[in-house]
Each structure stands twice: as C-alpha cells, then as structure tokens.
C-alpha cells in the first residue's frame, strides 16, 4: 500500500518543474553584468575627477584612520566602540566614494594610452613624431601617479576594514564580560527597560541598517532587475514549498525502486527526508541571497547579515527535517526510533515550531550583532530567545510524558524506552528548567548558553544516530548473501557467508568509529550555527596533524575537553573490544588463544592511544614532555623496574606466544590452565578452580613446562610393587589387558610394561599408556587403578606391603623384625 502511494507521483510534475529549473539555471548564467567603468564614463565625470585634489584627500583619509586607531586603543565602553566603528564605516564609505570618483579619470587615461599604443621598437621602419612621444610619456606619468594614489586609497580602505573587524572583536569581548554578569531578572523592569525607554543610539543604528536594507531591496526592483527578481522570488518560494515535497517523494520512490527490501529502505527514507529539507531550503535561501546581491555592491553589514541568514536557514531546516524523519507520521511502520504512534502524533507540530523559533530569534540575534546594538538590547534579545526555546523544549518533554501517561491509563502499552533514552529525556527537561531558573534570577547569558548548547548537542546526536543507522543498514545490505550485491561479491571473490558476515561487521564498525569521532569533534569544537561538515573535516585534519599541542598551559576548557575525550574514548574502546571479542573474531577461524591475544593487544594499544589523545586535549606539547620523560627514566630504573619488565614480558608473550590462553602449564610447581594474559601478570586457574597470579617476567626468565603445546599426548604411567614370589608374566598380561580395555588408552603407541627394579620388599613393574590429551591423565589413571586392583584380586595376586622395622628394648638388645 505504501509503495503504491509513493509510486503515484504525478508524471506531469516533472514536465512542469524541469523546465522551471533549467530556466532558473539559464537565467543565473545569462544575467547581465553591470557595465564597465569605461563604458559609463562621461565627460562630466572626467571633469569632476580632474578637479579633485587627490593628494590632499588621501592625506586627510590617512589622518582620519590614524586618529581612529589612537582612540580605539583608549576606548573602554560599548558606546565608544560603537561610535568608533561608525566612524570607521564612514571612512570606508569616503574611500569608496573617492575611488569611484577617480575611476572615470583612470579609465580615460587608459583609453588615451591605448589609442597612442606602445612605443615603436628601436630601428623600426615606422617612426613617430616627438609630439606623440611627449604625449605618451605625459599620459604614462599621469597614469602611474593615479594608479599609485588608487593603491594608497585601497590600502587605507583595507586598513579601515581590518580596524572595523578589530573593533567588533573588542566590542564582543567587552559584551561577553558584561553579559556574564547578573543582567536582571526577566520578571523585573530592568530587563524590559530597553523596550520601554527610548534608546537613541540603538534607534540610530537600526535606522541606518534599515536604510541600507531598503536601498538594497529597492535596487532589486529597478527596471533592469525587476523581472529577474520576481522570477527568483517565485522560484525560491516554489523550492521551499512544493519542491521539498516533490524531492522527498522522488527520493522515496527511488529508494523503493532501487534498494533491496530490508531496513536500508527505512533508514534511507529518513535520510531522504532530512536531505530534501536541507537541500530545498538551502537552495531557496541562497537564491534569495543572490537576488539581493546581484544588482551590484552592497554594504558590508548587509552582506554579512544575509550570509548568516543563509546558514541559519539551513540549520533550522535541518532541525525540522530531523524531527519529521524521526517522527515519520506518514509512514509509522518505517519509523527509526522506538516511539508509540500517539506520542509521535502529539510531537508532530514541534519540529516546525522549534525550527521557526530558531530562525526568528537567530535572525534577531544576527541583527543585534550586525547592527551593534547596546548591551541592554542584546540582553533582551538573548533572554527572549532563551525563554522561547526553553519553553518549547520543556513542552516537548512534558507533552511526551503526558501522552504516555494517558496511554497507560487507557490500558495501552507505550514503547519501552532504554536507559539511555530516559537519561536523555531527563537531561533535556532538567536543562530547560535550569534555563528558566537562570532567566528568573537574572543570568541571561548563562540561560542562552545552556539552551543553545542543548540544541547543538541534540542536533549532533540526532545526526549521529541517523548516520550510524544508515551506515549499519547499508553495510548489511551490500554484503548480505540475499542481495544482488552480496551474491556478486561472493561469486567474484569466491567467498562464503562467513566472510561476508565478517566484512559486514568490519565495514559497519569502521563507519561507526569514524562517525563517532566526527561527532566528538563537533561537540568539543563546534557551536550552534557555526560548524559545517567542511569545518569538521578541517578540524579533524588539524587535530591529526598535531594542532592543539602548541603549549603546555592547561585551562578549564581544556580540562573539560580532556574529560569528555577520556569518557568518550573509554566508551568507544570498550564497545570496540566487545564487538571484536563477541562479534567479529568468533566468525573467524582463529583459535581461542589467538583471539584472546588479539583482544588484549587491541585493548593495550587503545588505552595508550587514549592517553595520548587525552594529553592532546589538555593542550600538552610532546616536546615539552622531555623533562617528564627524563624524570620518569630515573623512577623506571628503580621503583618501576619490575612493572616495566612485566609489561615488556607481557608483550613478548602476546607476540611470540610461547604460552597462550587455554594452555596447561607448569611453572615453579604451579600447574593449571592459562585463563588470561594481562599487561602485568598472567592468570592460571588450578584444578580446584582457584587462580594463581604469576608475573609475566617469570614466564620469560624461568623454565616453563607447556604440557599442551604442540598437541602433546598424555602419558598414564603406574608403578606397582608385587611380592617376589608372584609370577611377573601373569601380572604383565593383567596390566596390558586392563590398559587395552580402557577406552581412553590409545592403540598407537601401544601400552607397555617394564620391569623397573628389584628390591628386598618386592619387584616394581611400570605400565605405560598414552591418552589423547594431558588433561585426561588423572582421570585415566584413577580408572585404571580401580580396574587393575579388581583384576589382581580376582587372580589372587596381592600387592607387596612394605616391611616395618620395630626396635624393642630386649634383654639381649637384638633387633626383631615385625
């Protein structure tokens, strides 16, 4: 039924939308560019440029720049930074005006030089008059001087832009210091005072920004750009609405048609939902950005504001897409997380609400940052955004609990949540409560930090869950013997099902490890709305190259990162060890001892790498650790000598494998089975199930008997003493018969009886037989003794009893035998 619904995508939609998309691409390629300066040059412009005293104007601009720099070094308040930034922006505008005014004169000089052409080569047949030569030289001098002046103007403009960026940075640092203080409760009048009282400076900045934005919008509706603007707006609207639904349907249809049946279709559909939302909304946002900036140069503030809005739109679209993908109310049977249908339906409006609030309040914060509003106005914006998002998050948690309680009261069974899901739900609710408490007591910046970090962590973990599910399902589908790809791989490489299962586990775990590492990098180094996949990849490459180890200084942030790295690393290492020990290695043909050695080696190397990564997260540089290594070398030579010796011996045991897990060994009178080879010592289990801990160095420095090495056979030897008057031939036959009838005694080598020795107490006969394993010797000897004694009594042949000598105090002092 679902497949039929998905296959009913109107074919006419493709015929309508494909021409529209191609028309949009054609319009983007064929959009007319502004005319060049030479084509727009008029005699009036040239005359106006000739009247400008360029040297005087350049000197004036340079003096203004130097004066602003001096004032910046002495500024300490937010209002002063704002005034200086406005002055810098005015200076940037003056440099642009001066460069624009001189452009016609530069174009005219260039045109005149081009008309005269280059000077003829010496000895050429064609010569020119002295007047032409003089005119060319004069024009070249004027052009060189004007070019130098324009370069100087450009240098002043670049310096002003750099100064503006520095002012913005200084102002943000000052704002952070002020925002970290108690800003007044959201319930008090101090918080709302910027909205109730007039803020002249803020109104001035907002008015100026509004004027720049209006000019930008007006430029897009000029006659030369009007129709293109209308077309792009309609195309962006179509992409954001119908385009998203059509793309999602086409991706779902392609998944059902081309992917094999199984869980891969489900995870692919969820990924397609997120991809369609992000792609269409991202394209629409970029199209709107292009629509506004294509008429020509726009102010730097407007360009920065529009770029941030594009990123914010993509981030909000990802929130909405992830919510729709996980709820999957249109296809409940394809839902990835375990969630009851009533709960999913109750959560249906929240992804759109959360994404909309994120976009609106994010745009408000971007406006405050771009305009440079005062601290009070910035606090109001931060508080409102934190309040709205915290209420939304709290409503999601409370609403889901309410629906689950209603289901229990109605006699329905809600989904069984795991411990991890319960912890995530509890952490979300507690964070929302903490944000509301922070807003109530006046710590607005803390509330904003908590709610945005919650959103960022939730975003990263959601993407991580979706991608891990997709990678797992994809690897299982590719290497499954029931799919076409799996059968092709099996046939091409001559593999069996066991090898395909191993490939599935290996590819799946490699993908999971990579995604978890990327998620850890995103959590440790990313923030809300600032991290892209490209930046994550660059950050990973930087960490791999050693960036972050430049200094030995340890700051609280580095301690938090190191703790997070240690916790995540231990979890990943233990999960990988369980996968290696319980999932991957049992599917191989390796012996149990080799598997245990590989797991131990993997664990040891993993802990070493984890320690190195933790030190890297602390910001420790390895060349700064030389003195630590030197100091430790003394301790290793004395106090740590035994530990290091046992550690190295453990590595030798794991690599050379003179003994391995499962071997029966005898060392220093201790005989038992090796159960585990650790870093420092080896565990030997005795026959009574007790365990002896033997240092690894003893296996290297002492004589060790490996009883089971090389598939050795067991030897069951019994030495019995018989009276001197017994017939040894009959005894030998009885012993060989008992050994031959026992099921554990091997026929080859055959049992044998030897006459060991002749003593005054009797004759000693030794009977020897071989059993398949040394572990069977004790049981075989016990059974043989029972049988031999039974047969000897039947034949009336006794065992010799030792003589006892008794000393008595007789009157004749003689020694009497007993």
Tab-separated table of C-alpha atoms in Angstrom, residues 199-484:
chain	number	residue	atom	x	y	z
A	199	UNK	CA	17.438	54.208	23.048
A	200	UNK	CA	18.671	56.949	20.754
A	201	UNK	CA	21.920	55.255	19.793
A	202	UNK	CA	20.215	51.945	19.032
A	203	UNK	CA	17.475	53.678	17.066
A	204	UNK	CA	20.103	55.482	15.044
A	205	UNK	CA	21.926	52.243	14.236
A	206	UNK	CA	18.733	50.384	13.391
A	207	UNK	CA	17.572	53.266	11.204
A	208	UNK	CA	20.865	53.261	9.338
A	209	UNK	CA	20.702	49.486	8.844
A	210	UNK	CA	17.090	49.741	7.728
A	211	UNK	CA	18.068	52.412	5.217
A	212	UNK	CA	20.842	50.217	3.804
A	213	UNK	CA	18.493	47.237	3.607
A	214	UNK	CA	15.817	49.339	1.915
A	215	UNK	CA	18.325	50.593	-0.635
A	216	UNK	CA	19.384	47.005	-1.331
A	217	UNK	CA	15.792	45.890	-1.772
A	218	UNK	CA	14.977	48.915	-3.926
A	219	UNK	CA	17.905	48.156	-6.208
A	220	UNK	CA	16.476	44.706	-6.943
A	221	UNK	CA	13.189	46.308	-8.177
A	222	UNK	CA	14.781	48.717	-10.591
A	223	UNK	CA	13.634	48.254	-14.208
A	224	UNK	CA	16.808	46.389	-15.208
A	225	UNK	CA	16.433	43.817	-12.395
A	226	UNK	CA	12.699	43.722	-11.643
A	227	UNK	CA	11.628	40.721	-13.703
A	228	UNK	CA	14.629	38.659	-12.697
A	229	UNK	CA	13.929	39.437	-9.035
A	230	UNK	CA	10.299	38.386	-9.383
A	231	UNK	CA	11.328	35.175	-11.129
A	232	UNK	CA	13.905	34.269	-8.471
A	233	UNK	CA	11.467	35.001	-5.630
A	234	UNK	CA	8.845	32.743	-7.170
A	235	UNK	CA	11.433	30.043	-7.789
A	236	UNK	CA	12.668	30.249	-4.172
A	237	UNK	CA	9.068	30.019	-2.919
A	238	UNK	CA	8.435	27.015	-5.153
A	239	UNK	CA	11.594	25.281	-3.934
A	240	UNK	CA	10.739	25.845	-0.271
A	241	UNK	CA	7.183	24.504	-0.615
A	242	UNK	CA	6.329	22.197	-3.478
A	243	UNK	CA	9.944	21.479	-4.337
A	244	UNK	CA	10.592	19.945	-0.926
A	245	UNK	CA	7.607	17.610	-1.140
A	246	UNK	CA	8.425	16.562	-4.700
A	247	UNK	CA	12.085	15.903	-3.923
A	248	UNK	CA	11.158	13.829	-0.888
A	249	UNK	CA	8.689	11.780	-2.960
A	250	UNK	CA	11.198	11.237	-5.756
A	251	UNK	CA	13.876	10.113	-3.282
A	252	UNK	CA	11.428	7.764	-1.552
A	253	UNK	CA	10.353	6.360	-4.908
A	254	UNK	CA	13.978	5.847	-5.948
A	255	UNK	CA	14.730	4.103	-2.646
A	256	UNK	CA	11.821	1.698	-3.038
A	257	UNK	CA	12.689	1.020	-6.661
A	258	UNK	CA	16.442	0.621	-6.471
A	259	UNK	CA	17.189	-0.510	-2.920
A	260	UNK	CA	16.690	-4.104	-1.765
A	261	UNK	CA	13.990	-4.924	0.738
A	262	UNK	CA	15.069	-4.534	4.322
A	263	UNK	CA	15.976	-1.938	6.890
A	264	UNK	CA	18.058	0.050	4.399
A	265	UNK	CA	14.908	1.448	2.822
A	266	UNK	CA	13.734	2.714	6.182
A	267	UNK	CA	16.968	4.487	7.088
A	268	UNK	CA	17.337	5.811	3.530
A	269	UNK	CA	13.840	7.304	3.666
A	270	UNK	CA	14.642	9.081	6.929
A	271	UNK	CA	17.872	10.414	5.418
A	272	UNK	CA	15.985	11.471	2.291
A	273	UNK	CA	13.551	13.463	4.435
A	274	UNK	CA	16.398	15.401	6.057
A	275	UNK	CA	18.242	15.803	2.759
A	276	UNK	CA	15.203	17.150	0.927
A	277	UNK	CA	14.500	19.705	3.675
A	278	UNK	CA	18.079	20.944	3.875
A	279	UNK	CA	18.615	20.962	0.102
A	280	UNK	CA	15.478	22.813	-0.900
A	281	UNK	CA	15.553	25.325	1.957
A	282	UNK	CA	19.279	25.869	1.427
A	283	UNK	CA	18.815	26.444	-2.300
A	284	UNK	CA	15.908	28.806	-1.654
A	285	UNK	CA	17.923	30.792	0.919
A	286	UNK	CA	20.941	31.034	-1.394
A	287	UNK	CA	18.641	32.076	-4.244
A	288	UNK	CA	17.194	34.881	-2.122
A	289	UNK	CA	20.697	35.946	-1.147
A	290	UNK	CA	21.744	36.031	-4.789
A	291	UNK	CA	18.595	38.001	-5.684
A	292	UNK	CA	19.537	40.761	-3.251
A	293	UNK	CA	23.246	40.999	-4.012
A	294	UNK	CA	23.237	40.598	-7.810
A	295	UNK	CA	22.477	44.277	-8.739
A	296	UNK	CA	25.921	45.364	-7.525
A	297	UNK	CA	27.990	46.227	-4.473
A	298	UNK	CA	26.091	46.135	-1.206
A	299	UNK	CA	27.187	47.332	2.247
A	300	UNK	CA	29.385	45.008	4.207
A	301	UNK	CA	26.869	44.828	7.053
A	302	UNK	CA	24.074	43.747	4.692
A	303	UNK	CA	26.268	41.107	3.059
A	304	UNK	CA	27.318	39.675	6.428
A	305	UNK	CA	23.714	39.670	7.641
A	306	UNK	CA	22.499	37.832	4.550
A	307	UNK	CA	25.273	35.220	4.746
A	308	UNK	CA	24.413	34.489	8.364
A	309	UNK	CA	20.730	34.201	7.473
A	310	UNK	CA	21.537	31.575	4.853
A	311	UNK	CA	23.418	29.459	7.408
A	312	UNK	CA	20.632	29.980	9.933
A	313	UNK	CA	18.024	28.856	7.396
A	314	UNK	CA	19.968	25.670	6.655
A	315	UNK	CA	20.360	24.944	10.378
A	316	UNK	CA	16.651	25.483	11.020
A	317	UNK	CA	15.767	23.303	8.017
A	318	UNK	CA	17.918	20.508	9.442
A	319	UNK	CA	16.059	20.730	12.771
A	320	UNK	CA	12.711	20.454	11.004
A	321	UNK	CA	13.951	17.659	8.730
A	322	UNK	CA	15.353	15.589	11.594
A	323	UNK	CA	12.121	15.966	13.545
A	324	UNK	CA	9.987	14.869	10.606
A	325	UNK	CA	12.362	11.986	9.825
A	326	UNK	CA	12.283	10.597	13.366
A	327	UNK	CA	8.530	11.013	13.854
A	328	UNK	CA	7.618	9.649	10.396
A	329	UNK	CA	3.901	10.107	10.995
A	330	UNK	CA	3.109	9.496	7.314
A	331	UNK	CA	4.813	6.066	7.434
A	332	UNK	CA	4.727	4.835	11.069
A	333	UNK	CA	5.994	1.363	10.146
A	334	UNK	CA	9.198	2.924	8.800
A	335	UNK	CA	9.943	4.933	11.956
A	336	UNK	CA	13.560	4.580	13.133
A	337	UNK	CA	13.357	5.212	16.907
A	338	UNK	CA	11.064	3.176	19.127
A	339	UNK	CA	8.100	5.515	19.607
A	340	UNK	CA	4.392	4.854	20.046
A	341	UNK	CA	2.098	6.309	17.402
A	342	UNK	CA	0.141	8.557	19.835
A	343	UNK	CA	3.403	10.041	21.111
A	344	UNK	CA	4.693	10.636	17.582
A	345	UNK	CA	1.422	12.321	16.542
A	346	UNK	CA	1.497	14.535	19.618
A	347	UNK	CA	5.047	15.593	18.738
A	348	UNK	CA	4.172	16.361	15.085
A	349	UNK	CA	3.944	20.211	15.312
A	350	UNK	CA	7.016	20.684	17.497
A	351	UNK	CA	9.779	20.309	14.845
A	352	UNK	CA	8.279	23.133	12.742
A	353	UNK	CA	7.720	25.272	15.846
A	354	UNK	CA	11.279	24.736	17.074
A	355	UNK	CA	12.766	25.437	13.626
A	356	UNK	CA	10.670	28.595	13.213
A	357	UNK	CA	11.610	29.932	16.646
A	358	UNK	CA	15.246	29.121	15.972
A	359	UNK	CA	15.167	31.059	12.713
A	360	UNK	CA	13.262	34.080	14.091
A	361	UNK	CA	15.285	34.552	17.252
A	362	UNK	CA	18.512	33.638	15.473
A	363	UNK	CA	17.764	36.369	12.954
A	364	UNK	CA	17.120	38.766	15.836
A	365	UNK	CA	20.496	37.956	17.373
A	366	UNK	CA	22.215	38.306	13.998
A	367	UNK	CA	20.574	41.707	13.642
A	368	UNK	CA	21.865	42.792	17.046
A	369	UNK	CA	25.352	41.555	16.187
A	370	UNK	CA	25.407	43.173	12.750
A	371	UNK	CA	23.978	46.500	13.859
A	372	UNK	CA	25.973	46.592	17.075
A	373	UNK	CA	23.167	47.350	19.477
A	374	UNK	CA	23.790	48.195	23.092
A	375	UNK	CA	24.273	45.664	25.852
A	376	UNK	CA	20.757	46.170	27.190
A	377	UNK	CA	19.106	45.484	23.836
A	378	UNK	CA	21.362	42.464	23.253
A	379	UNK	CA	20.364	41.074	26.660
A	380	UNK	CA	16.686	41.441	25.784
A	381	UNK	CA	17.185	39.523	22.537
A	382	UNK	CA	19.172	36.769	24.257
A	383	UNK	CA	16.611	36.473	27.027
A	384	UNK	CA	13.649	36.252	24.682
A	385	UNK	CA	15.315	33.605	22.515
A	386	UNK	CA	16.340	31.543	25.570
A	387	UNK	CA	12.828	31.832	27.031
A	388	UNK	CA	11.042	30.787	23.837
A	389	UNK	CA	13.364	27.860	23.112
A	390	UNK	CA	13.375	26.651	26.729
A	391	UNK	CA	9.570	26.672	26.839
A	392	UNK	CA	9.471	24.745	23.571
A	393	UNK	CA	11.951	22.136	24.779
A	394	UNK	CA	10.143	21.804	28.100
A	395	UNK	CA	6.814	21.474	26.321
A	396	UNK	CA	8.199	18.643	24.170
A	397	UNK	CA	9.380	16.711	27.240
A	398	UNK	CA	6.200	17.308	29.246
A	399	UNK	CA	3.878	16.575	26.341
A	400	UNK	CA	5.533	13.240	25.598
A	401	UNK	CA	5.237	12.217	29.255
A	402	UNK	CA	1.600	13.293	29.319
A	403	UNK	CA	0.711	11.192	26.266
A	404	UNK	CA	2.495	8.159	27.730
A	405	UNK	CA	0.553	8.517	30.985
A	406	UNK	CA	-2.691	8.759	29.050
A	407	UNK	CA	-1.806	5.595	27.167
A	408	UNK	CA	-1.142	3.727	30.432
A	409	UNK	CA	-4.425	4.958	31.929
A	410	UNK	CA	-6.252	3.810	28.780
A	411	UNK	CA	-4.743	0.349	29.091
A	412	UNK	CA	-2.349	0.774	26.151
A	413	UNK	CA	1.319	-0.091	26.342
A	414	UNK	CA	3.724	2.718	25.344
A	415	UNK	CA	7.085	1.975	23.829
A	416	UNK	CA	9.786	0.542	26.057
A	417	UNK	CA	12.444	3.206	26.439
A	418	UNK	CA	16.052	2.304	27.044
A	419	UNK	CA	18.062	3.677	29.934
A	420	UNK	CA	19.945	5.973	27.568
A	421	UNK	CA	16.698	7.387	26.178
A	422	UNK	CA	15.444	8.013	29.688
A	423	UNK	CA	18.652	9.801	30.626
A	424	UNK	CA	18.470	11.988	27.504
A	425	UNK	CA	14.849	12.852	28.250
A	426	UNK	CA	15.683	13.699	31.875
A	427	UNK	CA	18.718	15.789	30.892
A	428	UNK	CA	16.615	17.737	28.387
A	429	UNK	CA	13.930	18.516	30.944
A	430	UNK	CA	16.456	19.492	33.631
A	431	UNK	CA	18.291	21.776	31.190
A	432	UNK	CA	15.035	23.536	30.280
A	433	UNK	CA	14.285	24.021	33.976
A	434	UNK	CA	17.814	25.339	34.574
A	435	UNK	CA	17.375	27.840	31.723
A	436	UNK	CA	14.106	29.125	33.191
A	437	UNK	CA	15.686	29.436	36.648
A	438	UNK	CA	18.648	31.343	35.175
A	439	UNK	CA	16.259	33.729	33.425
A	440	UNK	CA	14.304	34.230	36.648
A	441	UNK	CA	17.376	35.094	38.724
A	442	UNK	CA	18.898	37.343	36.042
A	443	UNK	CA	21.721	35.301	34.460
A	444	UNK	CA	20.611	35.788	30.870
A	445	UNK	CA	23.907	34.830	29.238
A	446	UNK	CA	24.014	31.565	31.179
A	447	UNK	CA	20.475	30.746	30.073
A	448	UNK	CA	21.303	31.456	26.442
A	449	UNK	CA	24.456	29.330	26.641
A	450	UNK	CA	22.596	26.373	28.146
A	451	UNK	CA	19.727	26.355	25.658
A	452	UNK	CA	21.958	26.786	22.604
A	453	UNK	CA	24.329	24.082	23.806
A	454	UNK	CA	21.338	21.799	24.360
A	455	UNK	CA	20.164	22.423	20.809
A	456	UNK	CA	23.646	21.875	19.397
A	457	UNK	CA	24.202	18.641	21.351
A	458	UNK	CA	20.764	17.369	20.356
A	459	UNK	CA	21.474	18.217	16.728
A	460	UNK	CA	24.814	16.398	16.704
A	461	UNK	CA	23.482	13.314	18.488
A	462	UNK	CA	20.452	13.136	16.190
A	463	UNK	CA	22.611	13.302	13.082
A	464	UNK	CA	24.968	10.753	14.604
A	465	UNK	CA	22.105	8.337	15.313
A	466	UNK	CA	20.689	8.718	11.806
A	467	UNK	CA	24.047	8.289	10.063
A	468	UNK	CA	25.091	5.305	12.201
A	469	UNK	CA	21.792	3.590	11.414
A	470	UNK	CA	22.235	4.333	7.718
A	471	UNK	CA	25.831	3.042	7.663
A	472	UNK	CA	24.880	-0.136	9.522
A	473	UNK	CA	21.948	-0.886	7.237
A	474	UNK	CA	23.990	-0.043	4.153
A	475	UNK	CA	26.848	-2.375	5.093
A	476	UNK	CA	24.431	-5.201	5.875
A	477	UNK	CA	22.647	-4.675	2.565
A	478	UNK	CA	25.839	-4.565	0.494
A	479	UNK	CA	27.358	-7.731	1.947
A	480	UNK	CA	24.192	-9.696	2.591
A	481	UNK	CA	24.150	-13.030	0.684
A	482	UNK	CA	20.455	-12.408	-0.007
A	483	UNK	CA	21.060	-9.265	-2.089
A	484	UNK	CA	22.400	-8.915	-5.612
